[in-house]
CSV table of C-alpha atoms in Angstrom, one decimal:
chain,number,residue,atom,x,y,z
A,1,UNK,CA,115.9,107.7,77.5
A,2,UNK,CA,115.9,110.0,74.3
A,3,UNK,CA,112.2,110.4,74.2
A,4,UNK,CA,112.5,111.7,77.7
A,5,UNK,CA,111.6,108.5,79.8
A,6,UNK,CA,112.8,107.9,83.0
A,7,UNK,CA,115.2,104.7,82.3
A,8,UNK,CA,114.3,102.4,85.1
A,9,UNK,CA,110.5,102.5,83.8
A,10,UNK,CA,110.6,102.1,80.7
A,11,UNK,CA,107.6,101.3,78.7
A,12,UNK,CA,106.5,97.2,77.2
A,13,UNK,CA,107.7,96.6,73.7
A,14,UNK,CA,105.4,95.3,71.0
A,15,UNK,CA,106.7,91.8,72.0
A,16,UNK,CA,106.1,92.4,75.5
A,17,UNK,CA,102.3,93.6,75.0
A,18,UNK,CA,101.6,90.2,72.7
A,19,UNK,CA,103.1,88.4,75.5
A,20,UNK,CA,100.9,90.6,78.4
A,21,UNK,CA,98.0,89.4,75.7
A,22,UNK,CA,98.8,85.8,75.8
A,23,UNK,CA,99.2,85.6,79.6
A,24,UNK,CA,95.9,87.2,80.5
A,25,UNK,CA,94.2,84.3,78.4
A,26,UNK,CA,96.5,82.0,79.9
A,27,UNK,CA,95.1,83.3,83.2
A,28,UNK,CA,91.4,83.2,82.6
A,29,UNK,CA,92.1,79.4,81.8
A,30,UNK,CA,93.8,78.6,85.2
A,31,UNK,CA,91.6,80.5,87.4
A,32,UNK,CA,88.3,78.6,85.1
A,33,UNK,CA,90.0,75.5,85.9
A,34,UNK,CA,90.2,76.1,89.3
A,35,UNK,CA,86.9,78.4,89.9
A,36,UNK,CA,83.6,76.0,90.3
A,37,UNK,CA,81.6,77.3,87.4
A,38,UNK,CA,84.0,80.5,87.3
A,39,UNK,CA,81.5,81.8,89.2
A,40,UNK,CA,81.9,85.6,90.7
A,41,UNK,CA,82.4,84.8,94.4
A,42,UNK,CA,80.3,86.4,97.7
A,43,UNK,CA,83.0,88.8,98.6
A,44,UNK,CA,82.8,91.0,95.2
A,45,UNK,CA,85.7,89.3,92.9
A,46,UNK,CA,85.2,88.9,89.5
A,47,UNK,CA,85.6,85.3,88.3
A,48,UNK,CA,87.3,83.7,91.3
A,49,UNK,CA,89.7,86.6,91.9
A,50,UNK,CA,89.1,89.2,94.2
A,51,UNK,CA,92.3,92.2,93.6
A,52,UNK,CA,94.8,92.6,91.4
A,53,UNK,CA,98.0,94.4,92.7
A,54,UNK,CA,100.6,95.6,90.4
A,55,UNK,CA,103.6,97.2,91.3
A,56,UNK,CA,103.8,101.4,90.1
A,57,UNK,CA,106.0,100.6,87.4
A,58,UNK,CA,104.8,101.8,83.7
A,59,UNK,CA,105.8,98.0,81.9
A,60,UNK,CA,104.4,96.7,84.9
A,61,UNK,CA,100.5,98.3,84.6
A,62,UNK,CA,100.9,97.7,80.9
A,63,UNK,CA,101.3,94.1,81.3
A,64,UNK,CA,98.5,94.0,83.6
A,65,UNK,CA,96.0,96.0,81.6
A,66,UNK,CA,94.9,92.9,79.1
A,67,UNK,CA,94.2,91.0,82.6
A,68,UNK,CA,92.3,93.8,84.3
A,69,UNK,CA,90.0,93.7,80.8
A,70,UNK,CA,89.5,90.2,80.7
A,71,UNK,CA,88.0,89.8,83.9
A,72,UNK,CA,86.4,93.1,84.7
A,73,UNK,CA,88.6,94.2,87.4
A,74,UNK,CA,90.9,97.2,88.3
A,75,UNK,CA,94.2,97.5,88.9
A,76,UNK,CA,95.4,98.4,92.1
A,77,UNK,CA,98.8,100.0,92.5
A,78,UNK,CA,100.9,98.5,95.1
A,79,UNK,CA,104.0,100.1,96.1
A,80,UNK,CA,105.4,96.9,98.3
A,81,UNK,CA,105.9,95.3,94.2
A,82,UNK,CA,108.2,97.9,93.3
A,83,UNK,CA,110.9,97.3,91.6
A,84,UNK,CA,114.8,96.2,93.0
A,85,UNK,CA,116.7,99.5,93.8
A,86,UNK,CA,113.0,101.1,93.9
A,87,UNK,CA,113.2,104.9,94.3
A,88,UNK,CA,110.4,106.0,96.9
A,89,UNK,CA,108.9,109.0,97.0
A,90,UNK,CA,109.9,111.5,99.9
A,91,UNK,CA,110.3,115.2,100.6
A,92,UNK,CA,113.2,115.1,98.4
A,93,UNK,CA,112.1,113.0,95.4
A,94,UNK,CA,109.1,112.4,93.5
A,95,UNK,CA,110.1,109.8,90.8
A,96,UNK,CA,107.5,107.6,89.8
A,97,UNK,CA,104.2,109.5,88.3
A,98,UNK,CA,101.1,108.9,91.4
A,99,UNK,CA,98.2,106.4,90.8
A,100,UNK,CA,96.3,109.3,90.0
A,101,UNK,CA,98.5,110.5,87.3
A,102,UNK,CA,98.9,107.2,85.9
A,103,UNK,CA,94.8,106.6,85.9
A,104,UNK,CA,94.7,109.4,83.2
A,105,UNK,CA,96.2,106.8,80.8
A,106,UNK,CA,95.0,103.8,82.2
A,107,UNK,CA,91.5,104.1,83.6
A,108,UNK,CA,91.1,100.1,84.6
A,109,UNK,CA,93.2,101.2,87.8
A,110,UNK,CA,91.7,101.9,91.4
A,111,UNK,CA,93.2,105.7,91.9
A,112,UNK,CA,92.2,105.5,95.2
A,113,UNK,CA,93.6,102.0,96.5
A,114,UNK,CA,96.2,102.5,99.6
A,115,UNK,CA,99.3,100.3,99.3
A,116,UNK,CA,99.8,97.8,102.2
A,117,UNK,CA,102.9,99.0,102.2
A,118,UNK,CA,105.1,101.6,101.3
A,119,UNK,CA,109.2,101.3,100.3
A,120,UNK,CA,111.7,103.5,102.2
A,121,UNK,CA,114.9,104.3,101.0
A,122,UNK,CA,117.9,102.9,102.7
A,123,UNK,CA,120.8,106.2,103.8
A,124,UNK,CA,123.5,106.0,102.0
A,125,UNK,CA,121.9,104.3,99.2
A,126,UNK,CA,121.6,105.4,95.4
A,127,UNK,CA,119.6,103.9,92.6
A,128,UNK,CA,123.0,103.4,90.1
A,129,UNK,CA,120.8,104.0,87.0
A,130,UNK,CA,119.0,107.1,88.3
A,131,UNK,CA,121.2,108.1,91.3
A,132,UNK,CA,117.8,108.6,93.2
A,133,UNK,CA,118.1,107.7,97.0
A,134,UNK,CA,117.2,103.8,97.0
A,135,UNK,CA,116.1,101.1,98.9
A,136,UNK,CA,118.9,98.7,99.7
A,137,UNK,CA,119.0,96.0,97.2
A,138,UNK,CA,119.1,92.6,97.7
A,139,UNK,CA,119.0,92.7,101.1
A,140,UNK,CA,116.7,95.4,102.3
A,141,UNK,CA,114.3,94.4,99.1
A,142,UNK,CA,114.2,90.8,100.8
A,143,UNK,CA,113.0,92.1,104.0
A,144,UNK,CA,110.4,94.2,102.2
A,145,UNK,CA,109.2,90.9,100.2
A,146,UNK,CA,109.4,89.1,104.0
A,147,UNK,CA,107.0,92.0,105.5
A,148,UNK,CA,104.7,91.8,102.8
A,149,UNK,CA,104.3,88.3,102.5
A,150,UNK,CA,102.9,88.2,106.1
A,151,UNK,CA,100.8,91.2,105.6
A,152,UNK,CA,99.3,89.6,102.3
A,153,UNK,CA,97.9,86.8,104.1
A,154,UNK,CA,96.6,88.6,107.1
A,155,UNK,CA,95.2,91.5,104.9
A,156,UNK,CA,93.8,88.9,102.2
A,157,UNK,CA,93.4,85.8,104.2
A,158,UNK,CA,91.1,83.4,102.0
A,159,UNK,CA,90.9,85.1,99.1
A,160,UNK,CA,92.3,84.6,95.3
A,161,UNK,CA,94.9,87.6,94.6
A,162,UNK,CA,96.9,88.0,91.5
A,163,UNK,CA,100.2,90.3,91.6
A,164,UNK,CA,102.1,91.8,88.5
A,165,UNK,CA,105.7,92.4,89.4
A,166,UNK,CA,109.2,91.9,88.9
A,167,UNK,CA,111.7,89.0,88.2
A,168,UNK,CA,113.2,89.9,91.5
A,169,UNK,CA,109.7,88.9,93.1
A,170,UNK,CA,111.0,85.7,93.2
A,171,UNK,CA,111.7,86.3,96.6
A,172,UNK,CA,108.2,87.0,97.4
A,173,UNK,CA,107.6,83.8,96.4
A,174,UNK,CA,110.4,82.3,98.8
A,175,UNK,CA,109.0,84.2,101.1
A,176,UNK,CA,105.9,82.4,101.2
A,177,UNK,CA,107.2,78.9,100.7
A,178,UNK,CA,109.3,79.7,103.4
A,179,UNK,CA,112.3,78.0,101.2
A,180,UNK,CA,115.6,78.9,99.3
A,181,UNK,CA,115.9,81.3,96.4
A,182,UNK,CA,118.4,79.6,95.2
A,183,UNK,CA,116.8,77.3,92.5
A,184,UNK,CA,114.1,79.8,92.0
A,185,UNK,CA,113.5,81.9,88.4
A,186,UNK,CA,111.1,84.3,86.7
A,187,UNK,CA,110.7,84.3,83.3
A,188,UNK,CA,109.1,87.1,81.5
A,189,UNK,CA,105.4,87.0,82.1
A,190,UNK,CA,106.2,84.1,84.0
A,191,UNK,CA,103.2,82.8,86.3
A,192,UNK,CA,103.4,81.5,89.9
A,193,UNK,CA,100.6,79.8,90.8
A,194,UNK,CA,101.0,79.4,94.9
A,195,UNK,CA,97.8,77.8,96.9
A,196,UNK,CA,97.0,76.8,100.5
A,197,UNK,CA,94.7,75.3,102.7
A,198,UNK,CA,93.5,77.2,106.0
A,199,UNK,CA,96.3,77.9,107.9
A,200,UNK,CA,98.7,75.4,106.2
A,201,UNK,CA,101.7,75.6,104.3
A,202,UNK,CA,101.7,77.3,100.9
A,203,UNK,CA,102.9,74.7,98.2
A,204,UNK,CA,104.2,75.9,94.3
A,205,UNK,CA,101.2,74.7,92.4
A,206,UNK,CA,102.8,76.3,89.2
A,207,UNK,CA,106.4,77.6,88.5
A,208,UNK,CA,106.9,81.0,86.7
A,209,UNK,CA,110.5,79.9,85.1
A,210,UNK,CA,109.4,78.9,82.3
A,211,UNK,CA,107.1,80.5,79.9
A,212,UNK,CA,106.9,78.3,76.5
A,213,UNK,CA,103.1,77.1,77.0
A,214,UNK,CA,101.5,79.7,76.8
A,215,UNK,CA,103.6,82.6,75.0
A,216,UNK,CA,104.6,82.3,71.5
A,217,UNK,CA,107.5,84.2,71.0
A,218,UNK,CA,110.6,85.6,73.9
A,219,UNK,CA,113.2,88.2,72.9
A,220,UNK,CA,116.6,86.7,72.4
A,221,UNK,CA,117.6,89.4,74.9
A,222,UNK,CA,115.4,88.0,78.0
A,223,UNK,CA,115.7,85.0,80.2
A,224,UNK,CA,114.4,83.7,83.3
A,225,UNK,CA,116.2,85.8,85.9
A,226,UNK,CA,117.0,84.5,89.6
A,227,UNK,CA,118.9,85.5,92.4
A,228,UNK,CA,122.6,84.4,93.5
A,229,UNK,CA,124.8,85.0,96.1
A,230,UNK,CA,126.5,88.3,94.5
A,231,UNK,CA,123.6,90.1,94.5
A,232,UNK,CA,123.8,90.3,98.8
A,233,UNK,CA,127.6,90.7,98.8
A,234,UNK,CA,128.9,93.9,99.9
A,235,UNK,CA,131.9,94.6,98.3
A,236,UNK,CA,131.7,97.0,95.6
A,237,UNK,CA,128.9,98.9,97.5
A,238,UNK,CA,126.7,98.4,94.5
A,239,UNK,CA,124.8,95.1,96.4
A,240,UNK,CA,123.9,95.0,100.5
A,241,UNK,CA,123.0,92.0,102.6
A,242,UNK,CA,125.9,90.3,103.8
A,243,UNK,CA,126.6,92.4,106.5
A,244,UNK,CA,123.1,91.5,108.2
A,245,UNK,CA,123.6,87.1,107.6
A,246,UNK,CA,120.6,88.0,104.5
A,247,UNK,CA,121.5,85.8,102.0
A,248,UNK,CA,119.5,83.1,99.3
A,249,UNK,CA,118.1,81.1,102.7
A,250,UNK,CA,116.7,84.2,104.2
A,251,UNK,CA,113.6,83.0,104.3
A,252,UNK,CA,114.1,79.7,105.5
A,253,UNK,CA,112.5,79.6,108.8
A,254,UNK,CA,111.9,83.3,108.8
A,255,UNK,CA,109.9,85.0,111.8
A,256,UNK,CA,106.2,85.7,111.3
A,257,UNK,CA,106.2,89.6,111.5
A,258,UNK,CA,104.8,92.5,109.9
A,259,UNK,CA,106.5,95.3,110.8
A,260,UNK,CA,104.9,98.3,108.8
């Protein structure tokens, strides 16, 4: 804040770059263990992986760079990854700088990529770090991860994506398993590898809580971060959800929709 940055995006300390580092090697070993000959495949990917979506978040596209080097692809901002209380641009408000103003400082990313979906903020609803008007948060940001799950698999159906987002994202994960968030964590440059066959279910192949295999060093200050049931309780009007029956199993049997 006293160098004149906007204090929800902040930029990656030096610990947080050596870890974006060490995850992007960590990376290219999964996908060459699961690529036959880490071959590039028909549809354009490099390496087995076809897009990589960050959310427009500055520590966000820094932790994403080392990744978009190693295997020769751009970044593409998605604003469905935004962050939790994420502060849309309107008519009003123009918070976060555009893909095009960011691709001035990081030229791996795809300035002209159109987000699958875009965040609206909820009336009545301000971001308490910024006071921007704000999505919702935990409940309208579940429903956003609900929508874009579906819309991820009709959009990308078959092909190998990799996402750079939050610790709240843990929900987007939920929302693909279709189960609980409540034993669910992120840990910093944690990795969720999910997987399916066809039209089946999707299965954890790999849980993000835990980070020690591949990262040498976490800040004493970080942990792995998960949801619980304040964060959709309603009464101190900082959290919403619990008004609507959204909660840690809202995405337990949730309806197949895409509602953009």
């Amino acid at each position: 804040k006293k160098s004149g940055c906007l204090v929800t995006d902040p930029p990656l300390s030096a610990l947080g770059h050596r870890q974006a580092s060490e995850t992007a090697a960590y990376l290219q070993k999964i996908v060459k263990e699961n690529t036959p000959n880490n071959e590039d495949n028909e549809e354009g990917g490099s390496g087995g992986i076809h897009k990589i979506l960050v959310s427009p978040y500055l520590r966000v596209i820094q932790t994403a760079t080392p990744t978009a080097h190693a295997f020769g692809i751009p970044l593409s901002i998605e604003n469905g990854l935004s962050e939790a209380h994420a502060t849309p641009d309107t008519s009003e408000q123009q918070v976060l700088p555009t893909p095009h103003q960011r691709f001035a400082y990081f030229p791996m990313l795809d300035p002209n990529y159109n987000s699958l979906l875009n965040v609206k903020p909820t009336p009545g609803f301000y971001c308490p770090k910024t006071g921007f008007a704000c999505e919702a948060f935990a409940g309208r940001y579940c429903q956003r991860m609900e929508t874009f799950a579906r819309c991820l698999e009709r959009t990308h159906y078959g092909q190998t994506i990799v996402m750079f987002s939050h610790a709240a994202s843990v929900a987007l994960v939920a929302a693909f398993v279709r189960c609980s968030m409540t034993d669910l964590k992120f840990a910093p440059c944690g990795v969720y590898h999910l997987e399916r066959v066809n039209d089946g279910p999707w299965k954890i192949v790999q849980s993000g809580h835990d980070n020690t295999s591949y990262v040498e060093e976490n800040s004493p200050t970080t942990y792995p971060w998960g949801f619980s049931g304040k964060h959709f309780e309603e009464n101190d009007g900082k959290y919403f959800g619990s008004s609507e029956g959204i909660d840690l199993d809202y995405f337990v049997g949730a309806p197949d929709n895409c509602n953009l």
